[in-house]
Amino acid sequence: MKLAVLPGDGIGKEIVAQAVKVLDVLKKDGASIEMEYANIGGAGYDAEGDPLPETTLKLSKAADAVLLGAVGGPQYDKLDRPLRPERGLLRIRKELNLFANLRPALLYPELAAASSLKPEVVAGLDIMIVRELTGDVYFGQPRGIEIRNGERVGFNTMIYSESEVRRVAHVAFGIAMKRGKRLCSVEKANVLECSELWRDVVAEVAKEYPEVELSTLYVDNAAMQLVKNPKQFDVIVTGNIFGDILSDQASMLSGSIGMLPSASLDANNKGMYEPIHGSAPDIAGRDIANPLATILSVAMMYRYTFADAVTADRIEAAVKKVIAQGYRTGDIWTEGCTKVSCTGMGDAVVAAM
Ligand code: NAD
């Protein structure tokens, strides 16, 4: 299996190093994995003048899967937009046609105290958010800032074709079939035509999955329900911008953004795997970041791209074990637990494996 490893910026290098230690264990146990590193984001700009250098794109296209750390940093905020790190990320998702972003929000019972909600509201939480990733207002044309009637106006275009909605709906229904068979489609059909189409197409696809109970919510209500009674959800499917916001919100239900992995899949289950958090410049270089989201991203890679549930279960069990043993990085630490560094957490997972 060929894996493109793109650590990126900030804590990216630190957390990816821990995930690679997990891959090294699997290699020692006989897995055939070839890893090749490349630059992305600010690292791509610094080394090759482009947040998605041609060599990185070529390597990623040739690989079976991509493991990404994070991109971005304040030193890049004044660059021309196409040169900014985040544009590299948007481009690689688009170039690899990674249209379905899977973000689990799962609460380990031992971390219930780290959630900002009452333990009884979040205990046992297990949601999968399926976010469309290559369309919507993030990519729609026209977009820009220009002068109209003597003042600056900024504009973007929210747009979805029915084929884009249909393919992500199929992914979401497929996942719901393997879980609790409940799917909630989130949009804003009371105001947006784009959402009206989304709702109609999802309802059409639902006819092919009669076992799945489909519900719909407006995004504002969904945001409210996610903090009021999050356990009502099994699988949520939504567009790019709504999914961006709701999945970050859901991540806080589970205590820390440092715990949550993600998968972005194309039509053949080739995927890019990355933690949902960013490059955390505020803690970069201090070996204190939580590497578990990245390690759990490797588990997702085994589950979805390599179709190897046994290895995925093994990695997830090792993470559960270190949590049960009381090891915590600073972001999830509570009184009585053992505080470990990023490297220390990686070592603990390797030992548990
Ligand atoms: P962020 O996710 O980097 O950080 C938000 C907060 O969470 C910070 O306080 C950070 O210290 C903390 N945090 C994040 N990951 C953590 C971890 N693994 N362990 C412990 N604490 C963690 O979001 P931000 O601060 O809004 O953005 C920082 C940079 O990252 C920006 O340049 C932004 O554009 C970029 N970004 C990149 C991605 C990505 O690469 N996928 C996603 C979001 C933001």
mmCIF file of C-alpha atoms and ligand atoms in Angstrom:
data_model
loop_
_atom_site.group_PDB
_atom_site.id
_atom_site.type_symbol
_atom_site.label_atom_id
_atom_site.label_comp_id
_atom_site.label_asym_id
_atom_site.label_seq_id
_atom_site.Cartn_x
_atom_site.Cartn_y
_atom_site.Cartn_z
ATOM 1 C CA MET A 1 0.000 0.000 0.000
ATOM 2 C CA LYS A 2 1.398 3.351 -1.029
ATOM 3 C CA LEU A 3 0.866 6.176 1.410
ATOM 4 C CA ALA A 4 1.615 9.842 0.753
ATOM 5 C CA VAL A 5 2.538 11.517 4.056
ATOM 6 C CA LEU A 6 1.987 15.286 4.145
ATOM 7 C CA PRO A 7 2.789 16.673 7.623
ATOM 8 C CA GLY A 8 2.164 20.325 6.660
ATOM 9 C CA ASP A 9 2.572 23.128 9.183
ATOM 10 C CA GLY A 10 2.531 23.905 12.906
ATOM 11 C CA ILE A 11 1.750 20.829 15.004
ATOM 12 C CA GLY A 12 1.300 18.855 11.767
ATOM 13 C CA LYS A 13 4.834 17.463 11.887
ATOM 14 C CA GLU A 14 4.566 16.508 15.570
ATOM 15 C CA ILE A 15 1.254 14.646 15.328
ATOM 16 C CA VAL A 16 2.036 12.919 12.029
ATOM 17 C CA ALA A 17 5.294 11.608 13.546
ATOM 18 C CA GLN A 18 3.197 9.799 16.196
ATOM 19 C CA ALA A 19 0.844 8.316 13.572
ATOM 20 C CA VAL A 20 3.881 7.098 11.605
ATOM 21 C CA LYS A 21 5.088 5.277 14.743
ATOM 22 C CA VAL A 22 1.776 3.384 14.704
ATOM 23 C CA LEU A 23 2.256 2.567 11.003
ATOM 24 C CA ASP A 24 5.783 1.370 11.821
ATOM 25 C CA VAL A 25 4.326 -1.097 14.333
ATOM 26 C CA LEU A 26 1.997 -2.432 11.640
ATOM 27 C CA LYS A 27 4.940 -2.692 9.234
ATOM 28 C CA LYS A 28 6.974 -4.623 11.792
ATOM 29 C CA ASP A 29 4.007 -6.973 12.124
ATOM 30 C CA GLY A 30 4.075 -7.636 8.396
ATOM 31 C CA ALA A 31 1.906 -4.944 6.757
ATOM 32 C CA SER A 32 3.295 -3.765 3.447
ATOM 33 C CA ILE A 33 3.201 0.025 3.544
ATOM 34 C CA GLU A 34 5.438 2.341 1.571
ATOM 35 C CA MET A 35 5.474 5.872 2.926
ATOM 36 C CA GLU A 36 6.686 8.859 0.969
ATOM 37 C CA TYR A 37 6.759 12.396 2.370
ATOM 38 C CA ALA A 38 5.889 15.638 0.561
ATOM 39 C CA ASN A 39 5.196 19.296 1.350
ATOM 40 C CA ILE A 40 1.811 20.952 1.598
ATOM 41 C CA GLY A 41 0.444 24.254 2.896
ATOM 42 C CA GLY A 42 2.932 26.788 4.252
ATOM 43 C CA ALA A 43 5.657 24.116 4.044
ATOM 44 C CA GLY A 44 4.886 23.782 0.327
ATOM 45 C CA TYR A 45 5.023 27.532 -0.147
ATOM 46 C CA ASP A 46 8.293 27.866 1.789
ATOM 47 C CA ALA A 47 10.051 25.025 -0.035
ATOM 48 C CA GLU A 48 8.539 25.186 -3.514
ATOM 49 C CA GLY A 49 6.588 28.462 -3.749
ATOM 50 C CA ASP A 50 3.211 26.700 -3.920
ATOM 51 C CA PRO A 51 0.881 25.444 -1.128
ATOM 52 C CA LEU A 52 0.225 22.375 -3.297
ATOM 53 C CA PRO A 53 3.449 21.717 -5.231
ATOM 54 C CA GLU A 54 3.169 19.668 -8.420
ATOM 55 C CA THR A 55 5.339 16.897 -6.923
ATOM 56 C CA THR A 56 2.973 16.618 -3.929
ATOM 57 C CA LEU A 57 -0.082 16.377 -6.135
ATOM 58 C CA LYS A 58 1.580 13.740 -8.345
ATOM 59 C CA LEU A 59 2.608 11.664 -5.337
ATOM 60 C CA SER A 60 -0.862 11.956 -3.788
ATOM 61 C CA LYS A 61 -2.580 10.953 -7.027
ATOM 62 C CA ALA A 62 -0.349 7.883 -7.347
ATOM 63 C CA ALA A 63 -0.820 6.847 -3.687
ATOM 64 C CA ASP A 64 -3.580 4.576 -2.344
ATOM 65 C CA ALA A 65 -4.167 7.003 0.512
ATOM 66 C CA VAL A 66 -2.909 10.310 1.878
ATOM 67 C CA LEU A 67 -2.135 11.064 5.525
ATOM 68 C CA LEU A 68 -2.203 14.788 6.258
ATOM 69 C CA GLY A 69 -1.289 16.711 9.421
ATOM 70 C CA ALA A 70 -2.559 20.290 9.200
ATOM 71 C CA VAL A 71 -1.830 23.477 7.291
ATOM 72 C CA GLY A 72 -1.726 27.172 8.056
ATOM 73 C CA GLY A 73 -0.030 29.739 10.236
ATOM 74 C CA PRO A 74 -0.194 33.474 10.907
ATOM 75 C CA GLN A 75 3.000 34.091 8.887
ATOM 76 C CA TYR A 76 1.068 33.153 5.727
ATOM 77 C CA ASP A 77 -2.049 35.247 6.356
ATOM 78 C CA LYS A 78 -0.912 38.172 4.201
ATOM 79 C CA LEU A 79 0.048 36.111 1.146
ATOM 80 C CA ASP A 80 -1.983 36.418 -2.045
ATOM 81 C CA ARG A 81 -5.011 34.175 -1.630
ATOM 82 C CA PRO A 82 -3.952 31.455 -4.120
ATOM 83 C CA LEU A 83 -0.651 31.077 -2.246
ATOM 84 C CA ARG A 84 -2.186 30.659 1.200
ATOM 85 C CA PRO A 85 -1.807 27.244 2.903
ATOM 86 C CA GLU A 86 -5.569 26.611 3.127
ATOM 87 C CA ARG A 87 -5.835 26.931 -0.662
ATOM 88 C CA GLY A 88 -3.435 23.990 -0.968
ATOM 89 C CA LEU A 89 -5.821 21.934 1.104
ATOM 90 C CA LEU A 90 -8.896 22.964 -0.871
ATOM 91 C CA ARG A 91 -7.055 22.200 -4.108
ATOM 92 C CA ILE A 92 -5.881 18.721 -3.114
ATOM 93 C CA ARG A 93 -9.438 17.791 -2.032
ATOM 94 C CA LYS A 94 -10.724 19.002 -5.383
ATOM 95 C CA GLU A 95 -7.910 17.459 -7.472
ATOM 96 C CA LEU A 96 -8.378 14.054 -5.824
ATOM 97 C CA ASN A 97 -12.151 14.426 -6.107
ATOM 98 C CA LEU A 98 -12.615 13.771 -2.393
ATOM 99 C CA PHE A 99 -16.258 14.690 -2.207
ATOM 100 C CA ALA A 100 -17.337 12.863 0.963
ATOM 101 C CA ASN A 101 -15.893 13.926 4.282
ATOM 102 C CA LEU A 102 -16.601 11.573 7.187
ATOM 103 C CA ARG A 103 -16.270 13.047 10.650
ATOM 104 C CA PRO A 104 -17.170 10.901 13.639
ATOM 105 C CA ALA A 105 -17.988 12.628 16.938
ATOM 106 C CA LEU A 106 -17.557 9.985 19.576
ATOM 107 C CA LEU A 107 -17.286 10.408 23.302
ATOM 108 C CA TYR A 108 -14.973 8.116 25.239
ATOM 109 C CA PRO A 109 -16.742 7.638 28.620
ATOM 110 C CA GLU A 110 -13.563 8.607 30.516
ATOM 111 C CA LEU A 111 -13.528 12.001 28.753
ATOM 112 C CA ALA A 112 -17.126 12.985 29.570
ATOM 113 C CA ALA A 113 -15.784 15.510 32.088
ATOM 114 C CA ALA A 114 -13.762 17.239 29.337
ATOM 115 C CA SER A 115 -16.964 18.075 27.439
ATOM 116 C CA SER A 116 -18.490 21.477 28.060
ATOM 117 C CA LEU A 117 -21.926 19.810 28.225
ATOM 118 C CA LYS A 118 -23.328 17.822 31.138
ATOM 119 C CA PRO A 119 -22.012 14.222 31.159
ATOM 120 C CA GLU A 120 -25.572 12.803 30.969
ATOM 121 C CA VAL A 121 -26.214 14.780 27.757
ATOM 122 C CA VAL A 122 -23.078 13.497 25.997
ATOM 123 C CA ALA A 123 -22.251 10.120 27.582
ATOM 124 C CA GLY A 124 -22.433 7.453 24.883
ATOM 125 C CA LEU A 125 -22.421 9.980 22.060
ATOM 126 C CA ASP A 126 -21.645 8.418 18.670
ATOM 127 C CA ILE A 127 -22.460 10.565 15.636
ATOM 128 C CA MET A 128 -21.089 10.367 12.113
ATOM 129 C CA ILE A 129 -21.230 13.605 10.150
ATOM 130 C CA VAL A 130 -20.956 13.224 6.373
ATOM 131 C CA ARG A 131 -19.996 16.580 4.881
ATOM 132 C CA GLU A 132 -19.941 17.255 1.140
ATOM 133 C CA LEU A 133 -16.446 18.568 0.485
ATOM 134 C CA THR A 134 -15.889 19.708 -3.080
ATOM 135 C CA GLY A 135 -18.865 21.931 -3.861
ATOM 136 C CA ASP A 136 -20.990 24.659 -2.301
ATOM 137 C CA VAL A 137 -20.094 28.251 -1.572
ATOM 138 C CA TYR A 138 -16.401 27.359 -1.014
ATOM 139 C CA PHE A 139 -15.919 26.593 -4.697
ATOM 140 C CA GLY A 140 -18.857 28.263 -6.497
ATOM 141 C CA GLN A 141 -18.181 30.856 -9.169
ATOM 142 C CA PRO A 142 -18.396 33.810 -9.433
ATOM 143 C CA ARG A 143 -16.598 34.856 -6.285
ATOM 144 C CA GLY A 144 -14.546 37.880 -5.351
ATOM 145 C CA ILE A 145 -14.308 41.349 -3.904
ATOM 146 C CA GLU A 146 -14.952 44.263 -6.264
ATOM 147 C CA ILE A 147 -16.115 47.851 -6.370
ATOM 148 C CA ARG A 148 -19.824 48.364 -7.029
ATOM 149 C CA ASN A 149 -21.529 51.743 -6.777
ATOM 150 C CA GLY A 150 -18.408 53.229 -5.229
ATOM 151 C CA GLU A 151 -17.991 50.681 -2.426
ATOM 152 C CA ARG A 152 -16.369 47.263 -1.965
ATOM 153 C CA VAL A 153 -18.646 44.257 -2.114
ATOM 154 C CA GLY A 154 -17.679 40.670 -1.360
ATOM 155 C CA PHE A 155 -19.570 37.797 -2.975
ATOM 156 C CA ASN A 156 -19.593 34.013 -3.253
ATOM 157 C CA THR A 157 -21.906 31.563 -4.951
ATOM 158 C CA MET A 158 -23.705 28.708 -3.218
ATOM 159 C CA ILE A 159 -24.209 26.026 -5.852
ATOM 160 C CA TYR A 160 -24.878 22.261 -5.976
ATOM 161 C CA SER A 161 -25.667 20.074 -8.970
ATOM 162 C CA GLU A 162 -28.015 17.151 -8.394
ATOM 163 C CA SER A 163 -25.243 14.644 -9.203
ATOM 164 C CA GLU A 164 -23.072 16.175 -6.466
ATOM 165 C CA VAL A 165 -25.886 15.838 -3.927
ATOM 166 C CA ARG A 166 -26.783 12.333 -5.084
ATOM 167 C CA ARG A 167 -23.287 10.856 -4.721
ATOM 168 C CA VAL A 168 -22.751 12.183 -1.203
ATOM 169 C CA ALA A 169 -26.273 11.092 -0.229
ATOM 170 C CA HIS A 170 -25.428 7.539 -1.359
ATOM 171 C CA VAL A 171 -22.300 7.560 0.833
ATOM 172 C CA ALA A 172 -24.351 8.781 3.821
ATOM 173 C CA PHE A 173 -27.171 6.256 3.347
ATOM 174 C CA GLY A 174 -24.544 3.496 2.939
ATOM 175 C CA ILE A 175 -22.932 4.450 6.265
ATOM 176 C CA ALA A 176 -26.345 4.706 7.964
ATOM 177 C CA MET A 177 -27.108 1.149 6.786
ATOM 178 C CA LYS A 178 -23.976 -0.056 8.643
ATOM 179 C CA ARG A 179 -24.865 1.913 11.806
ATOM 180 C CA GLY A 180 -28.200 2.810 13.415
ATOM 181 C CA LYS A 181 -30.117 3.206 10.090
ATOM 182 C CA ARG A 182 -31.078 6.816 10.836
ATOM 183 C CA LEU A 183 -30.000 9.685 8.610
ATOM 184 C CA CYS A 184 -30.660 13.387 9.154
ATOM 185 C CA SER A 185 -30.175 15.686 6.163
ATOM 186 C CA VAL A 186 -29.338 19.259 7.178
ATOM 187 C CA GLU A 187 -29.933 22.289 4.952
ATOM 188 C CA LYS A 188 -31.692 25.648 4.843
ATOM 189 C CA ALA A 189 -34.472 24.910 2.364
ATOM 190 C CA ASN A 190 -36.755 27.561 3.856
ATOM 191 C CA VAL A 191 -34.464 30.299 2.499
ATOM 192 C CA LEU A 192 -32.059 28.861 -0.091
ATOM 193 C CA GLU A 193 -32.954 27.388 -3.496
ATOM 194 C CA CYS A 194 -29.703 25.453 -3.400
ATOM 195 C CA SER A 195 -30.964 23.730 -0.230
ATOM 196 C CA GLU A 196 -34.366 23.091 -1.805
ATOM 197 C CA LEU A 197 -32.677 21.055 -4.519
ATOM 198 C CA TRP A 198 -30.529 19.309 -1.874
ATOM 199 C CA ARG A 199 -33.679 18.266 0.020
ATOM 200 C CA ASP A 200 -35.439 16.967 -3.114
ATOM 201 C CA VAL A 201 -32.449 14.921 -4.299
ATOM 202 C CA VAL A 202 -31.817 13.382 -0.849
ATOM 203 C CA ALA A 203 -35.520 12.373 -0.719
ATOM 204 C CA GLU A 204 -35.156 10.708 -4.141
ATOM 205 C CA VAL A 205 -32.070 8.757 -3.054
ATOM 206 C CA ALA A 206 -33.893 7.708 0.149
ATOM 207 C CA LYS A 207 -36.236 5.546 -1.965
ATOM 208 C CA GLU A 208 -33.270 3.227 -2.640
ATOM 209 C CA TYR A 209 -32.697 2.772 1.124
ATOM 210 C CA PRO A 210 -36.137 1.931 2.536
ATOM 211 C CA GLU A 211 -34.591 0.595 5.772
ATOM 212 C CA VAL A 212 -33.063 3.965 6.614
ATOM 213 C CA GLU A 213 -35.252 6.450 8.450
ATOM 214 C CA LEU A 214 -34.643 9.863 6.844
ATOM 215 C CA SER A 215 -35.295 13.131 8.660
ATOM 216 C CA THR A 216 -34.483 16.712 7.702
ATOM 217 C CA LEU A 217 -33.522 19.731 9.789
ATOM 218 C CA TYR A 218 -32.758 23.356 9.000
ATOM 219 C CA VAL A 219 -29.159 24.105 9.865
ATOM 220 C CA ASP A 220 -30.021 26.591 12.612
ATOM 221 C CA ASN A 221 -32.233 24.013 14.319
ATOM 222 C CA ALA A 222 -29.565 21.329 13.802
ATOM 223 C CA ALA A 223 -27.020 23.538 15.600
ATOM 224 C CA MET A 224 -29.457 23.891 18.484
ATOM 225 C CA GLN A 225 -30.345 20.172 18.630
ATOM 226 C CA LEU A 226 -26.649 19.241 18.627
ATOM 227 C CA VAL A 227 -26.178 20.907 22.016
ATOM 228 C CA LYS A 228 -29.678 20.225 23.361
ATOM 229 C CA ASN A 229 -29.919 16.502 22.683
ATOM 230 C CA PRO A 230 -26.975 15.310 20.573
ATOM 231 C CA LYS A 231 -27.674 11.614 21.169
ATOM 232 C CA GLN A 232 -30.774 11.853 18.929
ATOM 233 C CA PHE A 233 -28.431 11.740 15.897
ATOM 234 C CA ASP A 234 -26.940 8.720 14.187
ATOM 235 C CA VAL A 235 -25.678 9.937 10.787
ATOM 236 C CA ILE A 236 -25.932 13.529 9.561
ATOM 237 C CA VAL A 237 -25.429 14.492 5.908
ATOM 238 C CA THR A 238 -24.965 18.097 4.901
ATOM 239 C CA GLY A 239 -23.272 20.492 2.483
ATOM 240 C CA ASN A 240 -19.772 21.892 2.678
ATOM 241 C CA ILE A 241 -20.209 25.092 4.682
ATOM 242 C CA PHE A 242 -22.907 23.793 7.060
ATOM 243 C CA GLY A 243 -20.843 20.650 7.625
ATOM 244 C CA ASP A 244 -17.723 22.676 8.306
ATOM 245 C CA ILE A 245 -19.440 24.513 11.144
ATOM 246 C CA LEU A 246 -21.566 21.689 12.573
ATOM 247 C CA SER A 247 -18.687 19.216 12.677
ATOM 248 C CA ASP A 248 -16.529 21.623 14.694
ATOM 249 C CA GLN A 249 -19.466 22.146 17.024
ATOM 250 C CA ALA A 250 -19.941 18.377 17.342
ATOM 251 C CA SER A 251 -16.234 17.975 18.060
ATOM 252 C CA MET A 252 -16.563 20.054 21.210
ATOM 253 C CA LEU A 253 -19.290 17.715 22.476
ATOM 254 C CA SER A 254 -16.599 15.078 22.713
ATOM 255 C CA GLY A 255 -14.223 17.171 24.765
ATOM 256 C CA SER A 256 -11.395 18.103 22.450
ATOM 257 C CA ILE A 257 -10.823 18.873 18.852
ATOM 258 C CA GLY A 258 -7.586 16.896 19.351
ATOM 259 C CA MET A 259 -9.528 13.599 19.544
ATOM 260 C CA LEU A 260 -11.383 13.601 16.238
ATOM 261 C CA PRO A 261 -10.195 12.029 12.991
ATOM 262 C CA SER A 262 -11.644 12.441 9.523
ATOM 263 C CA ALA A 263 -11.708 10.693 6.192
ATOM 264 C CA SER A 264 -12.282 12.283 2.801
ATOM 265 C CA LEU A 265 -13.214 9.756 0.152
ATOM 266 C CA ASP A 266 -13.549 9.644 -3.603
ATOM 267 C CA ALA A 267 -15.948 7.383 -5.513
ATOM 268 C CA ASN A 268 -13.508 4.426 -5.203
ATOM 269 C CA ASN A 269 -12.833 4.818 -1.474
ATOM 270 C CA LYS A 270 -9.383 6.252 -2.078
ATOM 271 C CA GLY A 271 -9.003 8.695 0.743
ATOM 272 C CA MET A 272 -7.195 11.472 2.471
ATOM 273 C CA TYR A 273 -7.064 11.108 6.246
ATOM 274 C CA GLU A 274 -6.469 13.969 8.646
ATOM 275 C CA PRO A 275 -7.393 15.234 12.088
ATOM 276 C CA ILE A 276 -10.213 17.763 11.982
ATOM 277 C CA HIS A 277 -8.194 20.394 13.829
ATOM 278 C CA GLY A 278 -5.815 22.911 12.307
ATOM 279 C CA SER A 279 -2.104 23.590 12.743
ATOM 280 C CA ALA A 280 -2.549 25.074 16.260
ATOM 281 C CA PRO A 281 0.239 27.666 15.923
ATOM 282 C CA ASP A 282 -0.310 28.606 19.580
ATOM 283 C CA ILE A 283 1.113 25.276 20.765
ATOM 284 C CA ALA A 284 3.314 24.278 17.796
ATOM 285 C CA GLY A 285 6.895 23.156 18.478
ATOM 286 C CA ARG A 286 6.252 22.401 22.169
ATOM 287 C CA ASP A 287 5.486 18.678 21.912
ATOM 288 C CA ILE A 288 2.186 19.110 23.772
ATOM 289 C CA ALA A 289 -0.376 18.570 20.965
ATOM 290 C CA ASN A 290 -2.784 15.650 21.161
ATOM 291 C CA PRO A 291 -1.834 13.142 18.410
ATOM 292 C CA LEU A 292 -4.865 10.856 18.924
ATOM 293 C CA ALA A 293 -6.999 12.442 16.175
ATOM 294 C CA THR A 294 -4.204 11.727 13.694
ATOM 295 C CA ILE A 295 -3.670 8.192 15.004
ATOM 296 C CA LEU A 296 -7.428 7.568 14.770
ATOM 297 C CA SER A 297 -7.269 8.898 11.196
ATOM 298 C CA VAL A 298 -4.912 6.002 10.427
ATOM 299 C CA ALA A 299 -7.569 3.658 11.847
ATOM 300 C CA MET A 300 -10.136 5.210 9.502
ATOM 301 C CA MET A 301 -7.709 4.717 6.615
ATOM 302 C CA TYR A 302 -7.605 0.996 7.377
ATOM 303 C CA ARG A 303 -11.390 0.835 7.719
ATOM 304 C CA TYR A 304 -12.407 2.738 4.585
ATOM 305 C CA THR A 305 -9.559 2.650 2.024
ATOM 306 C CA PHE A 306 -7.790 -0.599 2.928
ATOM 307 C CA ALA A 307 -11.060 -2.340 3.975
ATOM 308 C CA ASP A 308 -9.166 -3.885 6.914
ATOM 309 C CA ALA A 309 -11.496 -3.609 9.893
ATOM 310 C CA VAL A 310 -9.275 -5.857 12.035
ATOM 311 C CA THR A 311 -6.356 -3.411 11.907
ATOM 312 C CA ALA A 312 -8.702 -0.430 12.323
ATOM 313 C CA ASP A 313 -10.171 -2.087 15.438
ATOM 314 C CA ARG A 314 -6.667 -2.794 16.747
ATOM 315 C CA ILE A 315 -5.622 0.874 16.523
ATOM 316 C CA GLU A 316 -8.913 2.106 18.023
ATOM 317 C CA ALA A 317 -8.617 -0.436 20.858
ATOM 318 C CA ALA A 318 -5.088 0.817 21.610
ATOM 319 C CA VAL A 319 -6.399 4.402 21.831
ATOM 320 C CA LYS A 320 -9.247 3.286 24.113
ATOM 321 C CA LYS A 321 -6.716 1.507 26.291
ATOM 322 C CA VAL A 322 -4.416 4.524 26.768
ATOM 323 C CA ILE A 323 -7.439 6.657 27.640
ATOM 324 C CA ALA A 324 -8.587 4.021 30.154
ATOM 325 C CA GLN A 325 -5.036 3.893 31.556
ATOM 326 C CA GLY A 326 -5.359 7.597 32.312
ATOM 327 C CA TYR A 327 -2.842 9.047 29.849
ATOM 328 C CA ARG A 328 -3.836 12.561 28.770
ATOM 329 C CA THR A 329 -2.304 15.357 26.736
ATOM 330 C CA GLY A 330 -2.938 18.844 28.134
ATOM 331 C CA ASP A 331 -6.114 19.486 26.111
ATOM 332 C CA ILE A 332 -7.972 16.541 27.714
ATOM 333 C CA TRP A 333 -6.182 16.392 31.061
ATOM 334 C CA THR A 334 -8.215 16.377 34.281
ATOM 335 C CA GLU A 335 -7.151 16.008 37.926
ATOM 336 C CA GLY A 336 -5.821 12.548 38.766
ATOM 337 C CA CYS A 337 -4.749 11.640 35.205
ATOM 338 C CA THR A 338 -1.183 11.258 33.910
ATOM 339 C CA LYS A 339 -0.171 14.202 31.747
ATOM 340 C CA VAL A 340 1.913 13.158 28.743
ATOM 341 C CA SER A 341 3.553 14.959 25.831
ATOM 342 C CA CYS A 342 2.636 14.430 22.201
ATOM 343 C CA THR A 343 5.556 12.001 21.892
ATOM 344 C CA GLY A 344 4.581 10.359 25.191
ATOM 345 C CA MET A 345 1.039 9.747 23.935
ATOM 346 C CA GLY A 346 2.396 8.245 20.694
ATOM 347 C CA ASP A 347 4.644 5.945 22.744
ATOM 348 C CA ALA A 348 1.700 4.922 24.963
ATOM 349 C CA VAL A 349 -0.395 3.953 21.916
ATOM 350 C CA VAL A 350 2.517 1.985 20.446
ATOM 351 C CA ALA A 351 2.931 0.176 23.793
ATOM 352 C CA ALA A 352 -0.811 -0.566 23.938
ATOM 353 C CA MET A 353 -0.679 -2.044 20.432
HETATM 354 P P1 NAD B 1 -6.866 25.005 15.282
HETATM 355 O O1 NAD B 1 -7.675 23.776 15.138
HETATM 356 O O2 NAD B 1 -5.494 24.950 14.746
HETATM 357 O O3 NAD B 1 -6.781 25.372 16.842
HETATM 358 C C1 NAD B 1 -7.917 25.709 17.627
HETATM 359 C C2 NAD B 1 -7.567 25.503 19.116
HETATM 360 O O4 NAD B 1 -7.500 24.100 19.393
HETATM 361 C C3 NAD B 1 -6.198 26.062 19.505
HETATM 362 O O5 NAD B 1 -6.256 26.574 20.809
HETATM 363 C C4 NAD B 1 -5.281 24.854 19.472
HETATM 364 O O6 NAD B 1 -4.174 24.951 20.342
HETATM 365 C C5 NAD B 1 -6.220 23.737 19.869
HETATM 366 N N1 NAD B 1 -5.839 22.469 19.234
HETATM 367 C C6 NAD B 1 -5.992 22.142 17.930
HETATM 368 N N2 NAD B 1 -5.513 20.922 17.691
HETATM 369 C C7 NAD B 1 -5.040 20.456 18.869
HETATM 370 C C8 NAD B 1 -4.386 19.249 19.266
HETATM 371 N N3 NAD B 1 -4.141 18.252 18.404
HETATM 372 N N4 NAD B 1 -4.027 19.110 20.566
HETATM 373 C C9 NAD B 1 -4.274 20.096 21.437
HETATM 374 N N5 NAD B 1 -4.878 21.257 21.134
HETATM 375 C C10 NAD B 1 -5.259 21.435 19.849
HETATM 376 O O7 NAD B 1 -7.705 26.182 14.624
HETATM 377 P P2 NAD B 1 -7.321 27.728 14.418
HETATM 378 O O8 NAD B 1 -6.512 28.198 15.592
HETATM 379 O O9 NAD B 1 -8.569 28.377 14.071
HETATM 380 O O10 NAD B 1 -6.409 27.747 13.130
HETATM 381 C C11 NAD B 1 -4.978 27.706 13.157
HETATM 382 C C12 NAD B 1 -4.469 27.537 11.729
HETATM 383 O O11 NAD B 1 -4.872 26.271 11.233
HETATM 384 C C13 NAD B 1 -5.019 28.573 10.748
HETATM 385 O O12 NAD B 1 -3.984 28.936 9.865
HETATM 386 C C14 NAD B 1 -6.131 27.825 10.031
HETATM 387 O O13 NAD B 1 -6.367 28.312 8.748
HETATM 388 C C15 NAD B 1 -5.557 26.440 9.989
HETATM 389 N N6 NAD B 1 -6.565 25.359 9.874
HETATM 390 C C16 NAD B 1 -6.188 24.287 9.165
HETATM 391 C C17 NAD B 1 -7.023 23.191 9.079
HETATM 392 C C18 NAD B 1 -6.523 21.982 8.355
HETATM 393 O O14 NAD B 1 -5.340 21.887 8.063
HETATM 394 N N7 NAD B 1 -7.371 21.014 8.065
HETATM 395 C C19 NAD B 1 -8.245 23.201 9.736
HETATM 396 C C20 NAD B 1 -8.604 24.311 10.498
HETATM 397 C C21 NAD B 1 -7.732 25.397 10.574
#
